[in-house]
Coordinates of C-alpha atoms (C1' of nucleotides) and ligand atoms in Angstrom, one line a residue:
Chain A
M17 CA 32.4 30.3 66.2
A18 CA 35.2 29.4 68.5
K19 CA 37.1 26.0 68.5
N20 CA 36.9 23.5 71.2
C21 CA 34.0 24.3 73.3
N22 CA 30.9 24.8 75.0
F23 CA 28.6 25.2 72.0
I24 CA 25.7 25.2 74.3
E25 CA 26.7 28.6 75.6
K26 CA 27.4 29.9 72.1
L27 CA 24.1 28.8 70.7
R28 CA 22.2 30.4 73.6
E29 CA 24.1 33.6 73.1
L30 CA 22.9 33.6 69.4
G31 CA 19.4 33.1 70.6
L32 CA 19.2 29.5 69.3
R33 CA 18.2 26.7 71.5
P34 CA 21.0 24.3 72.1
T35 CA 19.2 21.3 70.9
K36 CA 21.3 18.1 70.5
Q37 CA 21.0 18.5 66.7
R38 CA 22.4 21.9 66.7
V39 CA 25.2 21.1 69.1
K40 CA 26.2 18.0 67.0
M41 CA 26.3 20.1 63.9
C42 CA 28.3 22.8 65.7
E43 CA 30.8 20.2 66.7
L44 CA 31.1 18.9 63.1
L45 CA 31.3 22.3 61.6
F46 CA 33.2 24.5 64.0
N47 CA 35.2 22.3 66.3
R48 CA 38.2 22.1 64.0
E49 CA 41.5 23.9 63.3
K50 CA 40.7 24.8 59.6
T51 CA 37.7 26.1 57.9
F52 CA 36.2 24.1 55.1
H53 CA 33.7 23.8 52.3
F54 CA 30.8 21.5 52.2
T55 CA 27.6 20.7 50.5
I56 CA 24.3 19.8 52.3
N57 CA 24.9 16.3 51.1
D58 CA 28.5 16.2 52.4
L59 CA 27.1 17.3 55.8
V60 CA 24.3 14.7 55.8
K61 CA 26.9 12.1 55.1
M62 CA 29.3 13.3 57.8
I63 CA 26.4 13.3 60.3
S64 CA 25.3 9.8 59.5
E65 CA 28.8 8.5 59.7
E66 CA 29.7 10.1 63.0
M67 CA 26.3 9.5 64.7
N68 CA 24.1 6.8 65.8
E69 CA 20.9 8.9 65.6
K70 CA 20.2 10.5 62.3
I71 CA 19.2 14.2 61.9
S72 CA 16.5 14.7 59.4
L73 CA 17.3 16.5 56.1
A74 CA 14.9 19.3 56.9
T75 CA 16.6 20.0 60.2
V76 CA 20.0 20.0 58.4
Y77 CA 18.7 22.6 56.0
N78 CA 17.1 24.6 58.7
T79 CA 20.2 24.6 60.8
V80 CA 22.6 25.5 58.1
H81 CA 20.4 28.4 57.1
A82 CA 20.1 29.4 60.7
F83 CA 23.9 29.4 61.1
E84 CA 24.1 31.3 57.8
K85 CA 21.7 34.0 58.9
K86 CA 23.7 34.4 62.1
G87 CA 26.8 34.9 60.0
Y88 CA 28.7 31.6 60.9
L89 CA 28.3 30.1 57.4
K90 CA 28.4 31.5 54.0
E91 CA 26.9 30.2 50.8
I92 CA 29.2 29.9 47.7
S93 CA 27.8 29.4 44.2
I94 CA 30.1 27.7 41.7
N95 CA 28.0 25.7 39.6
S96 CA 24.3 25.8 39.3
D97 CA 23.4 22.3 40.5
K98 CA 24.8 22.3 43.9
S99 CA 25.3 24.8 46.7
Y100 CA 28.5 25.0 48.7
F101 CA 28.8 26.4 52.2
D102 CA 31.9 27.7 53.7
T103 CA 32.8 27.9 57.4
N104 CA 35.1 30.7 56.5
T105 CA 32.8 33.6 56.5
S106 CA 35.2 36.4 55.6
V107 CA 35.3 37.8 52.1
H108 CA 37.9 35.7 50.4
H109 CA 39.0 34.3 47.1
H110 CA 38.8 30.7 45.8
F111 CA 40.4 28.4 43.5
Y112 CA 38.0 25.8 42.0
D113 CA 39.4 22.6 40.7
E114 CA 37.3 21.6 37.8
D115 CA 38.6 18.1 37.8
T116 CA 37.7 17.2 41.4
N117 CA 35.0 19.9 42.1
E118 CA 37.1 21.0 45.0
L119 CA 37.1 24.4 46.4
I120 CA 40.3 25.9 47.8
D121 CA 40.6 29.1 49.9
C122 CA 43.1 31.8 49.1
D123 CA 44.6 33.9 51.8
E124 CA 45.5 37.5 51.5
N125 CA 49.0 36.7 50.1
D126 CA 47.7 34.6 47.2
I127 CA 45.9 37.4 45.3
D128 CA 46.8 41.0 45.2
P129 CA 43.9 43.4 46.2
V130 CA 41.6 43.8 43.2
N131 CA 41.4 47.4 42.0
I132 CA 37.9 48.3 41.0
K133 CA 37.6 51.4 38.9
K134 CA 33.9 51.3 38.1
S135 CA 31.2 52.3 40.5
I136 CA 27.4 52.3 40.2
T137 CA 25.6 55.4 41.6
G138 CA 23.5 54.7 44.6
K139 CA 25.1 51.3 45.1
K140 CA 27.7 50.3 47.5
I141 CA 30.1 47.4 47.2
N142 CA 29.4 44.6 49.5
S143 CA 32.0 42.2 48.4
V144 CA 34.7 41.6 45.8
E145 CA 35.6 38.0 45.3
V146 CA 37.8 36.3 42.8
L147 CA 37.2 32.8 41.4
V148 CA 40.1 31.1 39.8
K149 CA 39.1 28.0 37.8
V150 CA 41.9 25.4 37.4
A151 CA 42.2 22.1 35.8
S152 CA 44.6 19.4 35.1
D153 CA 47.5 20.5 32.9
N154 CA 47.6 17.4 30.5
Q155 CA 47.7 19.4 27.3
N156 CA 48.5 16.3 25.2
Q157 CA 45.8 14.0 26.7
K158 CA 45.1 11.4 24.1
K159 CA 42.1 9.1 24.2
F160 CA 42.5 5.6 23.1
N161 CA 39.2 3.9 22.4
Chain B
M9 CA 28.1 34.4 16.5
A10 CA 27.8 37.3 14.2
K11 CA 25.2 39.9 14.1
N12 CA 22.5 40.2 11.4
C13 CA 22.6 37.1 9.4
N14 CA 22.2 33.8 7.9
F15 CA 22.1 31.7 11.0
I16 CA 21.3 28.8 8.8
E17 CA 24.9 28.9 7.4
K18 CA 26.4 29.4 10.9
L19 CA 24.6 26.5 12.4
R20 CA 25.5 24.2 9.6
E21 CA 29.2 25.2 10.0
L22 CA 28.9 24.2 13.7
G23 CA 27.5 20.8 12.8
L24 CA 24.1 21.7 14.1
R25 CA 21.0 21.3 11.9
P26 CA 19.4 24.6 11.2
T27 CA 16.0 23.7 12.4
K28 CA 13.5 26.5 12.9
Q29 CA 13.7 26.3 16.7
R30 CA 17.5 26.8 16.6
V31 CA 17.3 29.5 14.0
K32 CA 14.7 31.4 16.1
M33 CA 16.8 31.0 19.2
C34 CA 19.9 32.3 17.4
E35 CA 18.0 35.4 16.3
L36 CA 16.8 36.1 19.8
L37 CA 20.2 35.5 21.3
F38 CA 22.8 36.6 18.8
N39 CA 21.1 39.0 16.5
R40 CA 21.7 42.1 18.6
E41 CA 24.2 44.8 19.3
K42 CA 25.1 44.1 22.9
T43 CA 25.6 40.8 24.7
F44 CA 23.2 40.1 27.6
H45 CA 22.5 37.7 30.5
F46 CA 19.4 35.5 30.8
T47 CA 17.9 32.6 32.6
I48 CA 16.2 29.7 30.9
N49 CA 13.0 31.2 32.1
D50 CA 13.7 34.6 30.7
L51 CA 14.4 32.9 27.4
V52 CA 11.3 30.8 27.4
K53 CA 9.3 34.0 28.1
M54 CA 11.1 35.9 25.3
I55 CA 10.4 33.1 22.9
S56 CA 6.7 32.9 23.8
E57 CA 6.3 36.6 23.5
E58 CA 8.0 36.9 20.0
M59 CA 6.6 33.7 18.5
N60 CA 3.3 32.3 17.5
E61 CA 4.6 28.7 17.8
K62 CA 6.0 27.6 21.1
I63 CA 9.4 25.9 21.6
S64 CA 9.2 23.1 24.1
L65 CA 11.1 23.6 27.3
A66 CA 13.2 20.5 26.7
T67 CA 14.3 21.9 23.4
V68 CA 15.2 25.3 25.0
Y69 CA 17.4 23.4 27.4
N70 CA 18.9 21.2 24.7
T71 CA 19.7 24.1 22.4
V72 CA 21.1 26.4 25.1
H73 CA 23.4 23.5 26.1
A74 CA 24.3 22.9 22.5
F75 CA 25.2 26.5 22.0
E76 CA 27.1 26.4 25.3
K77 CA 29.1 23.3 24.2
K78 CA 30.0 25.1 20.9
G79 CA 31.2 28.0 22.9
Y80 CA 28.6 30.6 22.0
L81 CA 27.1 30.8 25.5
K82 CA 28.6 30.6 28.9
E83 CA 27.0 29.6 32.2
I84 CA 27.3 31.8 35.3
S85 CA 26.5 30.9 38.8
I86 CA 25.6 33.6 41.1
N87 CA 23.1 32.1 43.5
S88 CA 22.2 28.5 43.9
D89 CA 18.6 28.6 42.8
K90 CA 18.9 29.8 39.2
S91 CA 21.4 29.5 36.4
Y92 CA 22.3 32.5 34.3
F93 CA 23.7 32.3 30.7
D94 CA 25.8 34.9 29.1
T95 CA 26.1 35.7 25.3
N96 CA 29.4 37.3 26.2
T97 CA 31.6 34.2 26.2
S98 CA 34.9 35.9 26.9
V99 CA 36.5 35.7 30.4
H100 CA 35.2 38.9 32.1
H101 CA 34.1 40.2 35.4
H102 CA 30.7 41.0 36.8
F103 CA 28.8 43.4 39.1
Y104 CA 25.8 41.7 40.7
D105 CA 23.1 43.9 42.0
E106 CA 21.7 42.1 45.0
D107 CA 18.6 44.4 45.1
T108 CA 17.4 43.6 41.5
N109 CA 19.3 40.3 40.9
E110 CA 20.8 42.0 37.8
L111 CA 24.2 41.0 36.3
I112 CA 26.3 43.7 34.8
D113 CA 29.4 43.1 32.6
C114 CA 32.7 44.7 33.3
D115 CA 35.0 45.7 30.5
E116 CA 38.8 45.7 30.7
N117 CA 38.9 49.2 32.0
D118 CA 36.6 48.6 34.9
I119 CA 38.9 46.3 36.9
D120 CA 42.6 46.1 36.8
P121 CA 44.2 42.8 35.9
V122 CA 44.1 40.4 38.9
N123 CA 47.5 39.3 40.1
I124 CA 47.5 35.7 41.2
K125 CA 50.5 34.7 43.2
K126 CA 49.5 31.2 44.1
S127 CA 49.7 28.2 41.8
I128 CA 48.8 24.6 42.2
T129 CA 51.1 22.0 40.8
G130 CA 49.8 20.0 37.9
K131 CA 47.0 22.5 37.4
K132 CA 46.7 25.3 34.9
I133 CA 44.5 28.3 35.3
N134 CA 41.5 28.2 33.0
S135 CA 39.9 31.5 34.1
V136 CA 40.1 34.4 36.6
E137 CA 36.8 36.1 37.2
V138 CA 35.8 38.8 39.7
L139 CA 32.4 39.1 41.2
V140 CA 31.5 42.4 42.7
K141 CA 28.3 42.3 44.7
V142 CA 26.6 45.7 45.2
A143 CA 23.4 46.8 46.9
S144 CA 21.6 49.9 47.5
D145 CA 23.4 52.4 49.7
N146 CA 20.6 53.4 52.0
Q147 CA 22.5 53.0 55.2
N148 CA 19.8 54.6 57.4
Q149 CA 16.8 52.7 55.9
K150 CA 14.2 52.7 58.5
K151 CA 11.2 50.4 58.5
F152 CA 7.9 51.9 59.6
N153 CA 5.5 49.1 60.5
Chain C
dC25 C1' 11.2 10.7 -3.1
dA26 C1' 12.7 7.2 0.0
dA27 C1' 15.8 6.3 4.0
dC28 C1' 18.2 7.5 8.0
dA29 C1' 20.1 10.0 11.4
dG30 C1' 19.5 13.8 14.1
dT31 C1' 15.9 16.6 16.5
dT32 C1' 11.8 17.9 18.8
dT33 C1' 8.5 17.1 21.9
dA34 C1' 5.3 15.9 25.9
dG35 C1' 5.6 14.0 29.8
dA36 C1' 7.8 11.4 33.3
dA37 C1' 11.8 11.2 36.4
dT38 C1' 15.4 13.2 39.2
dT39 C1' 17.4 16.3 42.2
dA40 C1' 17.8 20.2 45.2
dT41 C1' 15.3 22.8 48.1
dT42 C1' 11.2 24.6 50.8
dA43 C1' 6.7 24.3 53.0
dT44 C1' 3.4 22.0 56.1
dA45 C1' 1.7 20.4 60.0
dA46 C1' 1.9 17.1 63.6
dT47 C1' 4.8 15.8 67.3
dG48 C1' 8.6 16.5 70.6
dT49 C1' 11.3 19.1 73.9
dA50 C1' 14.2 22.8 76.3
dG51 C1' 13.6 25.9 79.6
dA52 C1' 10.6 28.6 82.3
dT53 C1' 6.6 28.7 85.7
dT54 C1' 4.3 26.9 89.0
Chain D
dA3 C1' 8.6 17.5 90.0
dA4 C1' 4.6 18.4 87.1
dT5 C1' 3.0 21.6 83.8
dC6 C1' 3.3 25.0 80.3
dT7 C1' 4.7 27.0 76.1
dA8 C1' 7.4 28.7 72.5
dC9 C1' 10.5 27.0 69.6
dA10 C1' 12.5 22.7 67.1
dT11 C1' 12.4 18.6 64.8
dT12 C1' 10.6 15.4 61.8
dA13 C1' 8.3 12.9 58.0
dT14 C1' 6.1 14.0 54.4
dA15 C1' 4.3 16.6 50.7
dA16 C1' 5.1 20.4 47.6
dT17 C1' 7.9 23.3 44.3
dA18 C1' 11.2 24.3 41.1
dA19 C1' 15.0 23.6 38.2
dT20 C1' 16.8 20.4 35.3
dT21 C1' 17.4 15.9 32.8
dC22 C1' 15.7 11.6 30.8
dT23 C1' 12.8 8.9 27.7
dA24 C1' 10.8 7.3 23.9
dA25 C1' 7.8 8.2 20.3
dA26 C1' 6.9 11.4 16.5
dC27 C1' 8.9 14.4 13.3
dT28 C1' 12.1 16.5 9.7
dG29 C1' 16.5 17.9 7.3
dT30 C1' 19.7 16.0 4.5
dT31 C1' 21.7 12.6 1.5
dG32 C1' 21.6 9.6 -2.2
Ligands
LIG227 MN1 20.3 30.1 51.3
LIG228 MN1 25.2 23.2 31.9
LIG229 ZN1 36.2 29.5 51.2
LIG230 ZN1 28.6 38.7 31.4

DNA sequence: CAACAGTTTAGAATTATTATAATGTAGATT
DNA sequence: AATCTACATTATAATAATTCTAAACTGTTG
């Protein structure tokens, strides 16, 4: 979705009624320079911090899934217990910081194209994504206790 | 863990008591030619099919996590709702069949080494893994109903 | 064969997510 | 503007995966 804008129009074009909950969530998610990653919980927290009225959890789930279905959010699985969503819906690679549980996008220059030599008959490739797990480099971490 | 064997010894070496539940799970998981992928539910089903006595769900979780901690299983996150485990604990790439929810291992010949040009200061790379999502190639699938 | 520490177990608790069903409302129709 | 209606929101209950708890049990050590 575009920056800086009339989300009411955009939502209508998508066939989604521009209710105040959806508009608010659009503003939080898409009205910014950079794409970002969030969990449902992050989003609920963002909403309650930046709003007087609350949006019910069910609506947050419904709306996130509606935006996902329309292709404006994508789901990312890193660890089993939590689901991340990404406002960057392109096929792209990630660094995952295991210390902070933070996801970091790569751009095309960060990782060379992946050369796949295997193919499965009757199946087409939908996406190829790399996950680079990183962690703090304290090799000589000592514990004193 | 090795094939075909005295798991009692192996478990003892790991500092895990060789209880009958653990030995049974070792046999199911590690006493085979090829590595494989499973969910906790798969495993519970396997156990109840191949045993007269049941192993409680809590013990299955405990034991899987114990084996994971010792480095004999690794957890793989593909979609948010279910956790896969892999008896292949090496860093390796996967194909994921979105039609059947099946995970397929790649070997070194299937995908060329990934060239990472980005680095994050103070962080070391723990793993680099590629996930290739595939699906059925019926581009002109028509629905009649 | 005690004694103890580690282990299993059933069941309760937690957490993430989805379903339900009553209520509310945006936008169209009068 | 009042009414209508399909779609949305909401609180709440239901599910599902996973973890916790605390009592019963068992392998190992002496
Ligand atoms: Mn989803
Ligand atoms: Mn785990
Ligand atoms: Zn991303
Ligand atoms: Zn694998």
